[in-house]
Amino acid sequence: MAALTAWDSFAAGVATEDLEIELLLEALFQRYGVDFRGYARPALRRKLGEPMRALQVGTLSALQERVLHQGGAAGLVMRALAVEPRVLLAEPQHARQLREVLVPALRSSALPRVWLAECAGVGEAWSLAILLAEANLAARTEVYATVSNEEMLAEARDATLPAAELARYQQDYESSGGGGKLAEYFDVSGDRASLLPELKSHITWAQYSLVTDASFNEFQAIVCCRALPDFGPVLRQRVLRLFHESLAPFGVLGIDKPLTASDALCDRYLQLAPGAPWYKRVG
């Protein structure tokens, strides 16, 4: 009986937490118009721990109360639930795939457009801009970097990075296949560095929700590697359909993991590298 009582107590706690999560997500949607309701619950539970610790609250209900009544709390929660920003060229393997798969596909288009969907900050956008510059594609390629969080959008538009870090990023740049000096792609003012204006001018930052918004353009490439793992199964299929609607025939799609038979429209794609989640739209 004692074991049963302990289990009942545990189950009741889990059920309460599930309800608290649903109410918190509904509060964010109704009050701020940001929809996380289709996200996978394990990912949400993990990420919500950060704002709870920062605000020193012990329950999700207390966190919801702060979100509704305390200035800045909602922004803290939305930042925690958003895609974690990437450091410049922090994933050399991903950068090599961009060089080997994406860049060749863009060469055949006169004015290619690339969509970084739910972009992981300037680290992701600037990394791509540098790779395009090395391939002599930057001047004719337009990169659309979208994020769902208005605050993160403002930060991305005005972003700089510590100039001293360029030397540290040089090793990652070389590991990704870069053969020059990373610092050549930056303007340095004092102790801060910013991507060269001629490269930044081809990056358009915009607020956009993969959860609720419709297709807004046709792209020769779509890259979304960081947000998809946080999505629940229904939302994931919705986003894959959205990408298909937005991708030009023979365009390239880069996602988080290989498509399976249960994924929406998987038969319309040709895998470009064995075991790698890079595809060409063929139907």
PDB file of C-alpha atoms in Angstrom:
ATOM      1  CA  MET A   1       0.000   0.000   0.000  1.00  0.00           C
ATOM      2  CA  ALA A   2       2.885   2.363   0.780  1.00  0.00           C
ATOM      3  CA  ALA A   3       4.374   1.753  -2.688  1.00  0.00           C
ATOM      4  CA  LEU A   4       0.994   2.428  -4.287  1.00  0.00           C
ATOM      5  CA  THR A   5       0.652   5.638  -2.327  1.00  0.00           C
ATOM      6  CA  ALA A   6       4.106   6.777  -3.436  1.00  0.00           C
ATOM      7  CA  TRP A   7       3.233   6.028  -7.065  1.00  0.00           C
ATOM      8  CA  ASP A   8      -0.071   7.857  -6.780  1.00  0.00           C
ATOM      9  CA  SER A   9       1.753  10.853  -5.366  1.00  0.00           C
ATOM     10  CA  PHE A  10       4.271  10.797  -8.204  1.00  0.00           C
ATOM     11  CA  ALA A  11       1.536  10.465 -10.849  1.00  0.00           C
ATOM     12  CA  ALA A  12      -0.413  13.342  -9.329  1.00  0.00           C
ATOM     13  CA  GLY A  13       2.713  15.502  -9.393  1.00  0.00           C
ATOM     14  CA  VAL A  14       3.346  14.720 -13.057  1.00  0.00           C
ATOM     15  CA  ALA A  15      -0.291  15.416 -13.954  1.00  0.00           C
ATOM     16  CA  THR A  16      -0.162  18.739 -12.129  1.00  0.00           C
ATOM     17  CA  GLU A  17       3.032  19.739 -13.911  1.00  0.00           C
ATOM     18  CA  ASP A  18       1.507  18.823 -17.280  1.00  0.00           C
ATOM     19  CA  LEU A  19      -1.466  21.048 -16.523  1.00  0.00           C
ATOM     20  CA  GLU A  20       0.811  23.866 -15.390  1.00  0.00           C
ATOM     21  CA  ILE A  21       2.738  23.660 -18.666  1.00  0.00           C
ATOM     22  CA  GLU A  22      -0.462  23.817 -20.706  1.00  0.00           C
ATOM     23  CA  LEU A  23      -1.679  26.859 -18.777  1.00  0.00           C
ATOM     24  CA  LEU A  24       1.681  28.605 -19.113  1.00  0.00           C
ATOM     25  CA  LEU A  25       1.785  28.017 -22.868  1.00  0.00           C
ATOM     26  CA  GLU A  26      -1.784  29.257 -23.228  1.00  0.00           C
ATOM     27  CA  ALA A  27      -0.898  32.378 -21.216  1.00  0.00           C
ATOM     28  CA  LEU A  28       2.046  33.114 -23.513  1.00  0.00           C
ATOM     29  CA  PHE A  29      -0.154  32.697 -26.566  1.00  0.00           C
ATOM     30  CA  GLN A  30      -3.159  34.689 -25.321  1.00  0.00           C
ATOM     31  CA  ARG A  31      -1.131  37.516 -23.779  1.00  0.00           C
ATOM     32  CA  TYR A  32       1.840  37.814 -26.171  1.00  0.00           C
ATOM     33  CA  GLY A  33       0.788  35.963 -29.328  1.00  0.00           C
ATOM     34  CA  VAL A  34       3.751  33.558 -29.147  1.00  0.00           C
ATOM     35  CA  ASP A  35       2.695  29.957 -29.705  1.00  0.00           C
ATOM     36  CA  PHE A  36       4.755  27.164 -28.129  1.00  0.00           C
ATOM     37  CA  ARG A  37       1.764  24.845 -27.702  1.00  0.00           C
ATOM     38  CA  GLY A  38       2.907  22.457 -30.436  1.00  0.00           C
ATOM     39  CA  TYR A  39       6.384  21.990 -28.973  1.00  0.00           C
ATOM     40  CA  ALA A  40       7.495  18.648 -27.547  1.00  0.00           C
ATOM     41  CA  ARG A  41       6.828  18.562 -23.821  1.00  0.00           C
ATOM     42  CA  PRO A  42      10.157  16.990 -22.761  1.00  0.00           C
ATOM     43  CA  ALA A  43      12.037  19.834 -24.483  1.00  0.00           C
ATOM     44  CA  LEU A  44       9.799  22.402 -22.810  1.00  0.00           C
ATOM     45  CA  ARG A  45      10.280  20.902 -19.352  1.00  0.00           C
ATOM     46  CA  ARG A  46      14.034  20.971 -19.785  1.00  0.00           C
ATOM     47  CA  LYS A  47      14.154  24.555 -21.025  1.00  0.00           C
ATOM     48  CA  LEU A  48      11.698  25.981 -18.492  1.00  0.00           C
ATOM     49  CA  GLY A  49      14.091  25.144 -15.675  1.00  0.00           C
ATOM     50  CA  GLU A  50      16.327  28.057 -16.655  1.00  0.00           C
ATOM     51  CA  PRO A  51      13.774  30.887 -16.183  1.00  0.00           C
ATOM     52  CA  MET A  52      12.468  29.207 -13.025  1.00  0.00           C
ATOM     53  CA  ARG A  53      15.952  29.342 -11.529  1.00  0.00           C
ATOM     54  CA  ALA A  54      16.538  32.893 -12.750  1.00  0.00           C
ATOM     55  CA  LEU A  55      13.260  34.122 -11.232  1.00  0.00           C
ATOM     56  CA  GLN A  56      13.660  31.934  -8.127  1.00  0.00           C
ATOM     57  CA  VAL A  57      10.253  30.275  -8.371  1.00  0.00           C
ATOM     58  CA  GLY A  58       9.519  26.716  -7.345  1.00  0.00           C
ATOM     59  CA  THR A  59       6.555  25.853  -9.571  1.00  0.00           C
ATOM     60  CA  LEU A  60       5.398  26.437 -13.112  1.00  0.00           C
ATOM     61  CA  SER A  61       2.267  28.077 -11.727  1.00  0.00           C
ATOM     62  CA  ALA A  62       4.448  30.643  -9.988  1.00  0.00           C
ATOM     63  CA  LEU A  63       6.325  31.142 -13.246  1.00  0.00           C
ATOM     64  CA  GLN A  64       3.045  31.770 -15.040  1.00  0.00           C
ATOM     65  CA  GLU A  65       2.109  34.378 -12.440  1.00  0.00           C
ATOM     66  CA  ARG A  66       5.398  36.178 -13.085  1.00  0.00           C
ATOM     67  CA  VAL A  67       4.873  35.978 -16.852  1.00  0.00           C
ATOM     68  CA  LEU A  68       1.487  37.647 -16.578  1.00  0.00           C
ATOM     69  CA  HIS A  69       2.318  40.273 -13.974  1.00  0.00           C
ATOM     70  CA  GLN A  70       6.063  40.931 -13.836  1.00  0.00           C
ATOM     71  CA  GLY A  71       7.766  42.985 -16.511  1.00  0.00           C
ATOM     72  CA  GLY A  72      10.550  41.127 -18.275  1.00  0.00           C
ATOM     73  CA  ALA A  73       9.515  37.659 -17.095  1.00  0.00           C
ATOM     74  CA  ALA A  74       7.771  36.780 -20.359  1.00  0.00           C
ATOM     75  CA  GLY A  75      10.816  37.782 -22.361  1.00  0.00           C
ATOM     76  CA  LEU A  76      12.984  35.603 -20.157  1.00  0.00           C
ATOM     77  CA  VAL A  77      10.716  32.595 -20.752  1.00  0.00           C
ATOM     78  CA  MET A  78      10.445  33.153 -24.496  1.00  0.00           C
ATOM     79  CA  ARG A  79      14.203  33.472 -24.794  1.00  0.00           C
ATOM     80  CA  ALA A  80      14.676  30.193 -22.900  1.00  0.00           C
ATOM     81  CA  LEU A  81      12.216  28.378 -25.180  1.00  0.00           C
ATOM     82  CA  ALA A  82      13.669  29.785 -28.397  1.00  0.00           C
ATOM     83  CA  VAL A  83      16.484  28.222 -30.400  1.00  0.00           C
ATOM     84  CA  GLU A  84      19.780  28.543 -28.571  1.00  0.00           C
ATOM     85  CA  PRO A  85      22.058  31.001 -30.417  1.00  0.00           C
ATOM     86  CA  ARG A  86      24.955  29.447 -32.287  1.00  0.00           C
ATOM     87  CA  VAL A  87      28.528  30.594 -31.907  1.00  0.00           C
ATOM     88  CA  LEU A  88      30.214  31.627 -35.156  1.00  0.00           C
ATOM     89  CA  LEU A  89      31.300  28.501 -37.091  1.00  0.00           C
ATOM     90  CA  ALA A  90      30.901  26.451 -33.929  1.00  0.00           C
ATOM     91  CA  GLU A  91      29.888  23.305 -35.827  1.00  0.00           C
ATOM     92  CA  PRO A  92      32.562  22.633 -38.472  1.00  0.00           C
ATOM     93  CA  GLN A  93      30.772  19.509 -39.744  1.00  0.00           C
ATOM     94  CA  HIS A  94      27.625  21.517 -40.471  1.00  0.00           C
ATOM     95  CA  ALA A  95      29.709  24.202 -42.189  1.00  0.00           C
ATOM     96  CA  ARG A  96      31.383  21.565 -44.353  1.00  0.00           C
ATOM     97  CA  GLN A  97      27.951  20.278 -45.389  1.00  0.00           C
ATOM     98  CA  LEU A  98      26.981  23.815 -46.367  1.00  0.00           C
ATOM     99  CA  ARG A  99      30.114  24.017 -48.518  1.00  0.00           C
ATOM    100  CA  GLU A 100      29.672  20.579 -50.093  1.00  0.00           C
ATOM    101  CA  VAL A 101      25.892  20.421 -50.538  1.00  0.00           C
ATOM    102  CA  LEU A 102      24.335  23.874 -50.373  1.00  0.00           C
ATOM    103  CA  VAL A 103      26.903  25.995 -52.215  1.00  0.00           C
ATOM    104  CA  PRO A 104      27.002  23.808 -55.386  1.00  0.00           C
ATOM    105  CA  ALA A 105      23.189  23.798 -55.521  1.00  0.00           C
ATOM    106  CA  LEU A 106      23.029  27.583 -55.414  1.00  0.00           C
ATOM    107  CA  ARG A 107      25.454  28.060 -58.319  1.00  0.00           C
ATOM    108  CA  SER A 108      22.826  27.061 -60.875  1.00  0.00           C
ATOM    109  CA  SER A 109      20.447  29.851 -59.822  1.00  0.00           C
ATOM    110  CA  ALA A 110      20.886  33.403 -61.094  1.00  0.00           C
ATOM    111  CA  LEU A 111      19.575  35.056 -57.910  1.00  0.00           C
ATOM    112  CA  PRO A 112      19.274  32.396 -55.205  1.00  0.00           C
ATOM    113  CA  ARG A 113      17.315  32.949 -52.018  1.00  0.00           C
ATOM    114  CA  VAL A 114      18.135  31.059 -48.812  1.00  0.00           C
ATOM    115  CA  TRP A 115      15.808  30.864 -45.824  1.00  0.00           C
ATOM    116  CA  LEU A 116      17.363  30.285 -42.385  1.00  0.00           C
ATOM    117  CA  ALA A 117      14.144  29.307 -40.630  1.00  0.00           C
ATOM    118  CA  GLU A 118      14.135  30.008 -36.876  1.00  0.00           C
ATOM    119  CA  CYS A 119      17.716  31.165 -37.265  1.00  0.00           C
ATOM    120  CA  ALA A 120      20.105  30.508 -34.379  1.00  0.00           C
ATOM    121  CA  GLY A 121      21.233  34.136 -34.190  1.00  0.00           C
ATOM    122  CA  VAL A 122      23.992  35.967 -36.029  1.00  0.00           C
ATOM    123  CA  GLY A 123      26.355  33.046 -35.514  1.00  0.00           C
ATOM    124  CA  GLU A 124      24.364  30.981 -38.006  1.00  0.00           C
ATOM    125  CA  ALA A 125      23.593  33.823 -40.432  1.00  0.00           C
ATOM    126  CA  TRP A 126      27.107  35.259 -40.458  1.00  0.00           C
ATOM    127  CA  SER A 127      28.674  31.814 -40.865  1.00  0.00           C
ATOM    128  CA  LEU A 128      26.597  31.242 -43.994  1.00  0.00           C
ATOM    129  CA  ALA A 129      27.430  34.713 -45.353  1.00  0.00           C
ATOM    130  CA  ILE A 130      31.161  33.996 -44.977  1.00  0.00           C
ATOM    131  CA  LEU A 131      30.855  30.653 -46.777  1.00  0.00           C
ATOM    132  CA  LEU A 132      28.914  32.315 -49.596  1.00  0.00           C
ATOM    133  CA  ALA A 133      31.570  35.018 -49.879  1.00  0.00           C
ATOM    134  CA  GLU A 134      34.299  32.394 -50.209  1.00  0.00           C
ATOM    135  CA  ALA A 135      32.307  30.735 -52.992  1.00  0.00           C
ATOM    136  CA  ASN A 136      31.808  34.096 -54.772  1.00  0.00           C
ATOM    137  CA  LEU A 137      28.049  33.783 -54.238  1.00  0.00           C
ATOM    138  CA  ALA A 138      27.479  36.466 -51.596  1.00  0.00           C
ATOM    139  CA  ALA A 139      26.808  39.323 -54.008  1.00  0.00           C
ATOM    140  CA  ARG A 140      23.914  37.530 -55.741  1.00  0.00           C
ATOM    141  CA  THR A 141      22.449  35.486 -52.877  1.00  0.00           C
ATOM    142  CA  GLU A 142      19.796  36.863 -50.545  1.00  0.00           C
ATOM    143  CA  VAL A 143      19.622  35.270 -47.084  1.00  0.00           C
ATOM    144  CA  TYR A 144      16.379  35.550 -45.130  1.00  0.00           C
ATOM    145  CA  ALA A 145      16.934  34.921 -41.410  1.00  0.00           C
ATOM    146  CA  THR A 146      13.704  34.635 -39.456  1.00  0.00           C
ATOM    147  CA  VAL A 147      13.067  34.352 -35.716  1.00  0.00           C
ATOM    148  CA  SER A 148       9.820  34.226 -33.781  1.00  0.00           C
ATOM    149  CA  ASN A 149      10.962  36.424 -30.903  1.00  0.00           C
ATOM    150  CA  GLU A 150      10.841  40.191 -31.461  1.00  0.00           C
ATOM    151  CA  GLU A 151      13.477  40.860 -28.805  1.00  0.00           C
ATOM    152  CA  MET A 152      15.932  38.418 -30.387  1.00  0.00           C
ATOM    153  CA  LEU A 153      15.233  39.971 -33.770  1.00  0.00           C
ATOM    154  CA  ALA A 154      16.301  43.400 -32.513  1.00  0.00           C
ATOM    155  CA  GLU A 155      19.459  41.929 -30.991  1.00  0.00           C
ATOM    156  CA  ALA A 156      20.391  40.176 -34.236  1.00  0.00           C
ATOM    157  CA  ARG A 157      20.051  43.344 -36.286  1.00  0.00           C
ATOM    158  CA  ASP A 158      22.400  45.272 -34.003  1.00  0.00           C
ATOM    159  CA  ALA A 159      24.753  42.443 -33.074  1.00  0.00           C
ATOM    160  CA  THR A 160      28.523  42.605 -32.727  1.00  0.00           C
ATOM    161  CA  LEU A 161      30.972  40.178 -31.166  1.00  0.00           C
ATOM    162  CA  PRO A 162      34.160  40.657 -29.148  1.00  0.00           C
ATOM    163  CA  ALA A 163      37.005  41.273 -31.580  1.00  0.00           C
ATOM    164  CA  ALA A 164      39.314  39.159 -29.431  1.00  0.00           C
ATOM    165  CA  GLU A 165      37.186  36.081 -30.183  1.00  0.00           C
ATOM    166  CA  LEU A 166      37.978  36.145 -33.911  1.00  0.00           C
ATOM    167  CA  ALA A 167      41.335  34.505 -33.259  1.00  0.00           C
ATOM    168  CA  ARG A 168      39.604  31.721 -31.321  1.00  0.00           C
ATOM    169  CA  TYR A 169      37.063  31.182 -34.101  1.00  0.00           C
ATOM    170  CA  GLN A 170      39.844  30.926 -36.684  1.00  0.00           C
ATOM    171  CA  GLN A 171      40.448  27.276 -35.782  1.00  0.00           C
ATOM    172  CA  ASP A 172      36.767  26.393 -36.286  1.00  0.00           C
ATOM    173  CA  TYR A 173      36.822  28.282 -39.573  1.00  0.00           C
ATOM    174  CA  GLU A 174      39.785  26.214 -40.772  1.00  0.00           C
ATOM    175  CA  SER A 175      38.162  22.980 -39.551  1.00  0.00           C
ATOM    176  CA  SER A 176      35.109  23.811 -41.647  1.00  0.00           C
ATOM    177  CA  GLY A 177      37.244  24.092 -44.796  1.00  0.00           C
ATOM    178  CA  GLY A 178      38.094  27.781 -44.717  1.00  0.00           C
ATOM    179  CA  GLY A 179      41.443  28.655 -46.240  1.00  0.00           C
ATOM    180  CA  GLY A 180      41.837  32.350 -45.441  1.00  0.00           C
ATOM    181  CA  LYS A 181      41.733  34.676 -42.473  1.00  0.00           C
ATOM    182  CA  LEU A 182      38.380  34.899 -40.718  1.00  0.00           C
ATOM    183  CA  ALA A 183      39.135  38.453 -39.571  1.00  0.00           C
ATOM    184  CA  GLU A 184      39.072  39.614 -43.206  1.00  0.00           C
ATOM    185  CA  TYR A 185      35.289  39.272 -43.180  1.00  0.00           C
ATOM    186  CA  PHE A 186      34.819  41.672 -40.267  1.00  0.00           C
ATOM    187  CA  ASP A 187      35.018  45.355 -39.464  1.00  0.00           C
ATOM    188  CA  VAL A 188      36.680  45.958 -36.112  1.00  0.00           C
ATOM    189  CA  SER A 189      35.914  49.060 -34.081  1.00  0.00           C
ATOM    190  CA  GLY A 190      37.573  49.213 -30.668  1.00  0.00           C
ATOM    191  CA  ASP A 191      37.023  45.853 -29.022  1.00  0.00           C
ATOM    192  CA  ARG A 192      33.954  44.890 -31.093  1.00  0.00           C
ATOM    193  CA  ALA A 193      33.691  43.257 -34.506  1.00  0.00           C
ATOM    194  CA  SER A 194      30.847  43.194 -37.010  1.00  0.00           C
ATOM    195  CA  LEU A 195      30.378  41.401 -40.314  1.00  0.00           C
ATOM    196  CA  LEU A 196      31.407  43.486 -43.320  1.00  0.00           C
ATOM    197  CA  PRO A 197      28.574  45.781 -44.515  1.00  0.00           C
ATOM    198  CA  GLU A 198      28.615  44.301 -48.030  1.00  0.00           C
ATOM    199  CA  LEU A 199      27.877  40.877 -46.516  1.00  0.00           C
ATOM    200  CA  LYS A 200      25.340  42.089 -43.943  1.00  0.00           C
ATOM    201  CA  SER A 201      23.406  43.917 -46.658  1.00  0.00           C
ATOM    202  CA  HIS A 202      22.393  40.570 -48.172  1.00  0.00           C
ATOM    203  CA  ILE A 203      20.898  39.275 -44.903  1.00  0.00           C
ATOM    204  CA  THR A 204      17.279  40.218 -44.246  1.00  0.00           C
ATOM    205  CA  TRP A 205      16.139  39.717 -40.663  1.00  0.00           C
ATOM    206  CA  ALA A 206      12.416  39.304 -40.021  1.00  0.00           C
ATOM    207  CA  GLN A 207      10.017  38.109 -37.357  1.00  0.00           C
ATOM    208  CA  TYR A 208       8.196  34.989 -38.474  1.00  0.00           C
ATOM    209  CA  SER A 209       6.461  32.098 -36.732  1.00  0.00           C
ATOM    210  CA  LEU A 210       6.835  28.593 -38.095  1.00  0.00           C
ATOM    211  CA  VAL A 211       3.840  27.680 -35.956  1.00  0.00           C
ATOM    212  CA  THR A 212       1.262  30.098 -37.351  1.00  0.00           C
ATOM    213  CA  ASP A 213       2.552  31.951 -40.436  1.00  0.00           C
ATOM    214  CA  ALA A 214       2.127  30.956 -44.081  1.00  0.00           C
ATOM    215  CA  SER A 215       4.701  30.648 -46.840  1.00  0.00           C
ATOM    216  CA  PHE A 216       6.057  34.099 -47.734  1.00  0.00           C
ATOM    217  CA  ASN A 217       8.420  33.476 -50.675  1.00  0.00           C
ATOM    218  CA  GLU A 218       9.988  30.836 -52.882  1.00  0.00           C
ATOM    219  CA  PHE A 219      13.504  29.757 -51.944  1.00  0.00           C
ATOM    220  CA  GLN A 220      16.285  27.829 -53.602  1.00  0.00           C
ATOM    221  CA  ALA A 221      17.359  26.549 -50.190  1.00  0.00           C
ATOM    222  CA  ILE A 222      15.824  26.244 -46.724  1.00  0.00           C
ATOM    223  CA  VAL A 223      17.904  25.397 -43.652  1.00  0.00           C
ATOM    224  CA  CYS A 224      16.304  24.558 -40.299  1.00  0.00           C
ATOM    225  CA  CYS A 225      18.508  22.350 -38.149  1.00  0.00           C
ATOM    226  CA  ARG A 226      18.054  23.708 -34.627  1.00  0.00           C
ATOM    227  CA  ALA A 227      14.322  24.309 -34.130  1.00  0.00           C
ATOM    228  CA  LEU A 228      12.818  21.088 -35.476  1.00  0.00           C
ATOM    229  CA  PRO A 229      14.051  18.857 -32.596  1.00  0.00           C
ATOM    230  CA  ASP A 230      11.921  20.889 -30.172  1.00  0.00           C
ATOM    231  CA  PHE A 231       8.705  20.423 -32.153  1.00  0.00           C
ATOM    232  CA  GLY A 232       6.035  17.873 -31.335  1.00  0.00           C
ATOM    233  CA  PRO A 233       5.050  15.401 -34.081  1.00  0.00           C
ATOM    234  CA  VAL A 234       2.024  17.356 -35.348  1.00  0.00           C
ATOM    235  CA  LEU A 235       3.899  20.655 -35.504  1.00  0.00           C
ATOM    236  CA  ARG A 236       6.881  18.982 -37.171  1.00  0.00           C
ATOM    237  CA  GLN A 237       4.693  17.698 -40.012  1.00  0.00           C
ATOM    238  CA  ARG A 238       3.081  21.106 -40.369  1.00  0.00           C
ATOM    239  CA  VAL A 239       6.493  22.750 -40.733  1.00  0.00           C
ATOM    240  CA  LEU A 240       7.737  20.160 -43.246  1.00  0.00           C
ATOM    241  CA  ARG A 241       4.690  20.923 -45.411  1.00  0.00           C
ATOM    242  CA  LEU A 242       5.374  24.645 -45.054  1.00  0.00           C
ATOM    243  CA  PHE A 243       8.951  24.125 -46.214  1.00  0.00           C
ATOM    244  CA  HIS A 244       7.741  22.123 -49.214  1.00  0.00           C
ATOM    245  CA  GLU A 245       5.382  24.943 -50.203  1.00  0.00           C
ATOM    246  CA  SER A 246       8.242  27.438 -49.895  1.00  0.00           C
ATOM    247  CA  LEU A 247      10.952  25.443 -51.691  1.00  0.00           C
ATOM    248  CA  ALA A 248      11.511  25.873 -55.432  1.00  0.00           C
ATOM    249  CA  PRO A 249      11.651  22.745 -57.630  1.00  0.00           C
ATOM    250  CA  PHE A 250      15.107  21.171 -57.261  1.00  0.00           C
ATOM    251  CA  GLY A 251      15.755  23.398 -54.247  1.00  0.00           C
ATOM    252  CA  VAL A 252      17.756  22.115 -51.270  1.00  0.00           C
ATOM    253  CA  LEU A 253      16.365  21.384 -47.806  1.00  0.00           C
ATOM    254  CA  GLY A 254      18.637  21.004 -44.769  1.00  0.00           C
ATOM    255  CA  ILE A 255      17.004  19.757 -41.555  1.00  0.00           C
ATOM    256  CA  ASP A 256      17.921  18.137 -38.248  1.00  0.00           C
ATOM    257  CA  LYS A 257      17.690  14.440 -39.086  1.00  0.00           C
ATOM    258  CA  PRO A 258      16.940  12.229 -42.098  1.00  0.00           C
ATOM    259  CA  LEU A 259      13.348  12.017 -43.288  1.00  0.00           C
ATOM    260  CA  THR A 260      11.378   8.856 -42.565  1.00  0.00           C
ATOM    261  CA  ALA A 261       8.473   7.231 -44.379  1.00  0.00           C
ATOM    262  CA  SER A 262       6.061   8.877 -41.928  1.00  0.00           C
ATOM    263  CA  ASP A 263       7.278  12.408 -42.692  1.00  0.00           C
ATOM    264  CA  ALA A 264       5.108  14.634 -44.839  1.00  0.00           C
ATOM    265  CA  LEU A 265       5.933  14.522 -48.569  1.00  0.00           C
ATOM    266  CA  CYS A 266       9.113  12.507 -48.003  1.00  0.00           C
ATOM    267  CA  ASP A 267       8.658  10.887 -51.428  1.00  0.00           C
ATOM    268  CA  ARG A 268       9.149  14.294 -53.059  1.00  0.00           C
ATOM    269  CA  TYR A 269      12.808  14.486 -51.996  1.00  0.00           C
ATOM    270  CA  LEU A 270      16.116  12.959 -53.015  1.00  0.00           C
ATOM    271  CA  GLN A 271      18.725  12.565 -50.281  1.00  0.00           C
ATOM    272  CA  LEU A 272      21.943  14.292 -51.325  1.00  0.00           C
ATOM    273  CA  ALA A 273      24.409  12.632 -48.962  1.00  0.00           C
ATOM    274  CA  PRO A 274      24.120   9.190 -47.317  1.00  0.00           C
ATOM    275  CA  GLY A 275      22.996   9.490 -43.710  1.00  0.00           C
ATOM    276  CA  ALA A 276      22.915  13.297 -43.829  1.00  0.00           C
ATOM    277  CA  PRO A 277      19.635  15.258 -43.617  1.00  0.00           C
ATOM    278  CA  TRP A 278      20.155  17.233 -46.851  1.00  0.00           C
ATOM    279  CA  TYR A 279      17.621  16.834 -49.648  1.00  0.00           C
ATOM    280  CA  LYS A 280      16.735  18.052 -53.131  1.00  0.00           C
ATOM    281  CA  ARG A 281      13.076  18.621 -53.951  1.00  0.00           C
ATOM    282  CA  VAL A 282      12.233  16.490 -56.984  1.00  0.00           C
ATOM    283  CA  GLY A 283       8.466  16.540 -56.890  1.00  0.00           C
TER     284      GLY A 283
END
